Steps between C-alpha positions, in 0.01 A plus 500: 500500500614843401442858661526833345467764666454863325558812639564882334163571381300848636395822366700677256381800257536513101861428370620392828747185583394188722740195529264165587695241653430147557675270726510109447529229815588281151803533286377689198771384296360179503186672372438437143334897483425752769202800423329781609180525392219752588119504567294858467126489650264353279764326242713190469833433654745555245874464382713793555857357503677163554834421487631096423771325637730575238459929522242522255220754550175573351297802570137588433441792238355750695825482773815459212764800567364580837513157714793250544539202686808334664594257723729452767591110525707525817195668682215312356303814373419629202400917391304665338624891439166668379593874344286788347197291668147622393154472640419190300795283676312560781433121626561242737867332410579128555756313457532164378740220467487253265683143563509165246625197618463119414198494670351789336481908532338697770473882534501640854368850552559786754215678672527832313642842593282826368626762272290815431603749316299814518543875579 
């Protein structure tokens, strides 16, 4: 079993900087992908970044050239710097990790940290 745990969210106003973090009890280089992903009232939880085991990221449309994620292997977390943020990023942000083994793949999930962004 795997716990992540993320922390950084809050209230920020248009164009400002947060930094989500979110700290692993499991290795997450072992992890075959680790993700934020985000859930606004009244829509579906959705992609925003993930990053694989190898370094290789993939971003949502609507966050290209503003977030980026990274990971820290020796710490067991992973980042999300969010820049020039805008009312519509405004969401709850969760972080998943994403293992595959012989036995199959599970996802585990953290409990969310909020991130409004409003004037």
């Amino acid at each position: 079993q795997v716990q992540l745990v993320e922390s950084g969210g809050g209230l920020v106003q248009p164009g400002g900087s947060l930094r989500l973090s979110c700290a692993s009890s499991g290795s997450i280089i072992r992890a075959n992908a680790m993700g934020w992903y985000r859930q606004a009232p009244g829509k579906e939880r959705g992609l925003v970044a993930q990053i694989t085991t190898w370094g290789r990221t993939e971003y949502t449309d609507s966050v290209k050239g503003r977030f980026t994620i990274s990971r820290d292997n020796a710490k067991n977390t992973v980042y999300l710097q969010m820049n020039s943020l805008k009312p519509e990023d405004t969401a709850v942000y969760y972080c998943k990790a994403f293992y595959c083994s012989a036995h199959g793949c599970t996802d585990y999930w953290g409990q969310g940290t909020q991130v409004t962004v409003s004037s």
